[in-house]
PDB file of C-alpha atoms in Angstrom:
ATOM      1  CA  MET Y 197      87.490 118.825 126.243  1.00  0.00           C
ATOM      2  CA  ASN Y 198      87.415 121.243 123.481  1.00  0.00           C
ATOM      3  CA  LYS Y 199      85.130 120.386 120.445  1.00  0.00           C
ATOM      4  CA  THR Y 200      87.103 119.812 117.256  1.00  0.00           C
ATOM      5  CA  ASN Y 201      85.970 120.595 113.786  1.00  0.00           C
ATOM      6  CA  ALA Y 202      85.272 117.159 113.291  1.00  0.00           C
ATOM      7  CA  MET Y 203      83.119 116.799 116.403  1.00  0.00           C
ATOM      8  CA  ARG Y 204      81.143 120.010 115.081  1.00  0.00           C
ATOM      9  CA  GLN Y 205      80.535 118.799 111.665  1.00  0.00           C
ATOM     10  CA  LEU Y 206      79.126 115.301 112.820  1.00  0.00           C
ATOM     11  CA  GLU Y 207      76.720 117.039 115.257  1.00  0.00           C
ATOM     12  CA  GLN Y 208      75.574 119.397 112.749  1.00  0.00           C
ATOM     13  CA  GLU Y 209      75.103 116.367 110.364  1.00  0.00           C
ATOM     14  CA  GLY Y 210      73.304 114.299 113.134  1.00  0.00           C
ATOM     15  CA  ILE Y 211      76.053 111.686 112.916  1.00  0.00           C
ATOM     16  CA  PRO Y 212      76.626 109.684 116.164  1.00  0.00           C
ATOM     17  CA  PHE Y 213      80.152 109.558 117.218  1.00  0.00           C
ATOM     18  CA  ARG Y 214      82.176 108.688 120.472  1.00  0.00           C
ATOM     19  CA  VAL Y 215      85.397 110.528 121.693  1.00  0.00           C
ATOM     20  CA  HIS Y 216      88.418 108.599 122.811  1.00  0.00           C
ATOM     21  CA  GLU Y 217      90.896 110.462 124.898  1.00  0.00           C
ATOM     22  CA  TYR Y 218      94.436 109.100 125.362  1.00  0.00           C
ATOM     23  CA  ASP Y 219      97.570 110.373 126.694  1.00  0.00           C
ATOM     24  CA  ALA Y 220     100.119 111.333 123.914  1.00  0.00           C
ATOM     25  CA  ALA Y 221     102.820 112.603 126.066  1.00  0.00           C
ATOM     26  CA  ASP Y 222     105.079 109.842 124.754  1.00  0.00           C
ATOM     27  CA  GLY Y 223     104.712 110.888 121.073  1.00  0.00           C
ATOM     28  CA  LEU Y 224     103.488 107.590 119.880  1.00  0.00           C
ATOM     29  CA  VAL Y 225     100.267 108.636 117.971  1.00  0.00           C
ATOM     30  CA  ASP Y 226     100.406 106.156 115.039  1.00  0.00           C
ATOM     31  CA  ALA Y 227      97.120 104.367 114.405  1.00  0.00           C
ATOM     32  CA  VAL Y 228      98.077 101.050 115.826  1.00  0.00           C
ATOM     33  CA  THR Y 229      99.670 102.279 118.985  1.00  0.00           C
ATOM     34  CA  VAL Y 230      96.462 104.620 119.557  1.00  0.00           C
ATOM     35  CA  ALA Y 231      94.254 101.467 119.010  1.00  0.00           C
ATOM     36  CA  GLY Y 232      95.863  99.896 121.888  1.00  0.00           C
ATOM     37  CA  LYS Y 233      95.403 102.976 124.184  1.00  0.00           C
ATOM     38  CA  ILE Y 234      91.924 103.165 123.308  1.00  0.00           C
ATOM     39  CA  ALA Y 235      91.234  99.264 123.253  1.00  0.00           C
ATOM     40  CA  LEU Y 236      90.236  99.044 119.633  1.00  0.00           C
ATOM     41  CA  PRO Y 237      91.575  96.230 117.746  1.00  0.00           C
ATOM     42  CA  PRO Y 238      94.297  97.600 115.474  1.00  0.00           C
ATOM     43  CA  GLU Y 239      92.624  96.601 112.367  1.00  0.00           C
ATOM     44  CA  GLN Y 240      89.371  98.805 113.129  1.00  0.00           C
ATOM     45  CA  CYS Y 241      91.877 101.995 113.651  1.00  0.00           C
ATOM     46  CA  PHE Y 242      92.317 103.989 110.631  1.00  0.00           C
ATOM     47  CA  LYS Y 243      94.778 106.716 109.852  1.00  0.00           C
ATOM     48  CA  THR Y 244      94.273 109.622 107.701  1.00  0.00           C
ATOM     49  CA  LEU Y 245      97.015 110.524 104.914  1.00  0.00           C
ATOM     50  CA  VAL Y 246      97.023 113.686 102.745  1.00  0.00           C
ATOM     51  CA  THR Y 247      98.444 113.503  99.307  1.00  0.00           C
ATOM     52  CA  CYS Y 248      99.399 115.532  96.202  1.00  0.00           C
ATOM     53  CA  GLY Y 249      98.627 114.342  93.003  1.00  0.00           C
ATOM     54  CA  ALA Y 250     100.473 114.968  89.755  1.00  0.00           C
ATOM     55  CA  ASP Y 251      97.591 117.226  88.935  1.00  0.00           C
ATOM     56  CA  HIS Y 252      98.617 119.688  91.932  1.00  0.00           C
ATOM     57  CA  ASN Y 253      95.266 118.656  93.576  1.00  0.00           C
ATOM     58  CA  HIS Y 254      95.226 117.315  97.209  1.00  0.00           C
ATOM     59  CA  TYR Y 255      93.569 113.906  98.181  1.00  0.00           C
ATOM     60  CA  VAL Y 256      92.927 112.192 101.380  1.00  0.00           C
ATOM     61  CA  PHE Y 257      93.097 108.412 102.064  1.00  0.00           C
ATOM     62  CA  VAL Y 258      91.727 106.676 104.946  1.00  0.00           C
ATOM     63  CA  ILE Y 259      93.463 103.351 105.405  1.00  0.00           C
ATOM     64  CA  PRO Y 260      93.821 100.545 108.119  1.00  0.00           C
ATOM     65  CA  GLY Y 261      96.429 101.852 110.561  1.00  0.00           C
ATOM     66  CA  SER Y 262      98.448  98.736 110.131  1.00  0.00           C
ATOM     67  CA  THR Y 263      98.942  99.176 106.552  1.00  0.00           C
ATOM     68  CA  GLU Y 264     100.817 101.392 104.240  1.00  0.00           C
ATOM     69  CA  LEU Y 265      99.535 103.624 101.311  1.00  0.00           C
ATOM     70  CA  ASN Y 266     100.402 102.398  97.975  1.00  0.00           C
ATOM     71  CA  LEU Y 267     100.896 105.480  96.117  1.00  0.00           C
ATOM     72  CA  LYS Y 268     100.435 103.843  92.621  1.00  0.00           C
ATOM     73  CA  LYS Y 269      96.988 102.564  93.592  1.00  0.00           C
ATOM     74  CA  ALA Y 270      96.217 105.713  95.177  1.00  0.00           C
ATOM     75  CA  ALA Y 271      96.840 107.658  91.939  1.00  0.00           C
ATOM     76  CA  ARG Y 272      94.762 105.283  89.968  1.00  0.00           C
ATOM     77  CA  ALA Y 273      91.899 105.693  92.496  1.00  0.00           C
ATOM     78  CA  ALA Y 274      92.131 109.553  92.005  1.00  0.00           C
ATOM     79  CA  ASN Y 275      92.695 109.343  88.340  1.00  0.00           C
ATOM     80  CA  CYS Y 276      96.298 110.838  88.443  1.00  0.00           C
ATOM     81  CA  LYS Y 277      99.539 109.926  86.838  1.00  0.00           C
ATOM     82  CA  SER Y 278     101.351 109.923  90.297  1.00  0.00           C
ATOM     83  CA  MET Y 279     100.753 110.709  93.860  1.00  0.00           C
ATOM     84  CA  ARG Y 280     102.931 111.621  96.883  1.00  0.00           C
ATOM     85  CA  LEU Y 281     102.410 112.199 100.453  1.00  0.00           C
ATOM     86  CA  ILE Y 282     102.535 115.949 101.560  1.00  0.00           C
ATOM     87  CA  PRO Y 283     105.248 117.245 103.810  1.00  0.00           C
ATOM     88  CA  LEU Y 284     104.171 117.178 107.546  1.00  0.00           C
ATOM     89  CA  LYS Y 285     104.853 120.997 107.667  1.00  0.00           C
ATOM     90  CA  GLY Y 286     102.100 121.378 105.087  1.00  0.00           C
ATOM     91  CA  LEU Y 287      99.543 119.330 106.901  1.00  0.00           C
ATOM     92  CA  LEU Y 288      98.170 121.921 109.684  1.00  0.00           C
ATOM     93  CA  PRO Y 289      97.947 125.063 106.963  1.00  0.00           C
ATOM     94  CA  LEU Y 290      96.106 122.364 104.480  1.00  0.00           C
ATOM     95  CA  THR Y 291      93.825 120.883 106.766  1.00  0.00           C
ATOM     96  CA  GLY Y 292      93.753 122.446 110.089  1.00  0.00           C
ATOM     97  CA  TYR Y 293      94.915 119.447 111.913  1.00  0.00           C
ATOM     98  CA  ILE Y 294      98.211 118.374 113.392  1.00  0.00           C
ATOM     99  CA  HIS Y 295     100.267 115.017 112.536  1.00  0.00           C
ATOM    100  CA  GLY Y 296      98.644 112.338 114.625  1.00  0.00           C
ATOM    101  CA  GLY Y 297      95.404 114.283 114.915  1.00  0.00           C
ATOM    102  CA  CYS Y 298      94.429 114.529 111.521  1.00  0.00           C
ATOM    103  CA  SER Y 299      90.521 113.661 110.799  1.00  0.00           C
ATOM    104  CA  PRO Y 300      89.172 113.162 107.175  1.00  0.00           C
ATOM    105  CA  ILE Y 301      86.134 115.211 108.446  1.00  0.00           C
ATOM    106  CA  GLY Y 302      86.127 118.837 109.474  1.00  0.00           C
ATOM    107  CA  MET Y 303      89.243 120.002 107.401  1.00  0.00           C
ATOM    108  CA  LYS Y 304      89.724 123.436 106.460  1.00  0.00           C
ATOM    109  CA  LYS Y 305      88.929 122.511 102.885  1.00  0.00           C
ATOM    110  CA  GLU Y 306      87.011 119.683 101.689  1.00  0.00           C
ATOM    111  CA  LEU Y 307      89.157 117.560  99.647  1.00  0.00           C
ATOM    112  CA  PRO Y 308      88.424 114.285  97.649  1.00  0.00           C
ATOM    113  CA  THR Y 309      88.447 111.348 100.333  1.00  0.00           C
ATOM    114  CA  PHE Y 310      88.943 107.625  99.566  1.00  0.00           C
ATOM    115  CA  ILE Y 311      88.222 105.294 102.242  1.00  0.00           C
ATOM    116  CA  ASP Y 312      89.669 101.657 102.439  1.00  0.00           C
ATOM    117  CA  GLU Y 313      86.800  99.211 101.399  1.00  0.00           C
ATOM    118  CA  THR Y 314      87.779  97.161 104.694  1.00  0.00           C
ATOM    119  CA  ALA Y 315      86.019  99.821 106.743  1.00  0.00           C
ATOM    120  CA  ILE Y 316      82.527  98.476 105.661  1.00  0.00           C
ATOM    121  CA  LEU Y 317      83.424  95.292 107.567  1.00  0.00           C
ATOM    122  CA  TYR Y 318      83.055  97.434 111.096  1.00  0.00           C
ATOM    123  CA  GLU Y 319      79.782  99.008 112.666  1.00  0.00           C
ATOM    124  CA  THR Y 320      82.331 101.652 113.821  1.00  0.00           C
ATOM    125  CA  VAL Y 321      85.929 102.619 113.196  1.00  0.00           C
ATOM    126  CA  GLY Y 322      88.489 104.778 114.757  1.00  0.00           C
ATOM    127  CA  VAL Y 323      90.115 107.571 112.581  1.00  0.00           C
TER     128      VAL Y 323
END
């Protein structure tokens, strides 16, 4: 298995992690489906969403896979007037990750990151 930027960064920081491999040939890479593929409760598998604020800065939101990002709340959290998801074609150049494999760790550029408070309920989460 090739190491990802996220794996390298976690190792560098001495943060323990576990890699889960799964078959993505079916194209189903949403967090809820992936949770089933790796035998993790769906509420414990989070997704990473990259946004752009009215201030033209990018922000990352890590939320439970079964939920949708409330853009108004996201804008308030980032102290922006408004927020929108970036187009999928912009994900790889900005983060170094593809859709369905975007980690909040090890992105090309460090971006302000907000993690849903429910993550604290679990000893570990999938991202």
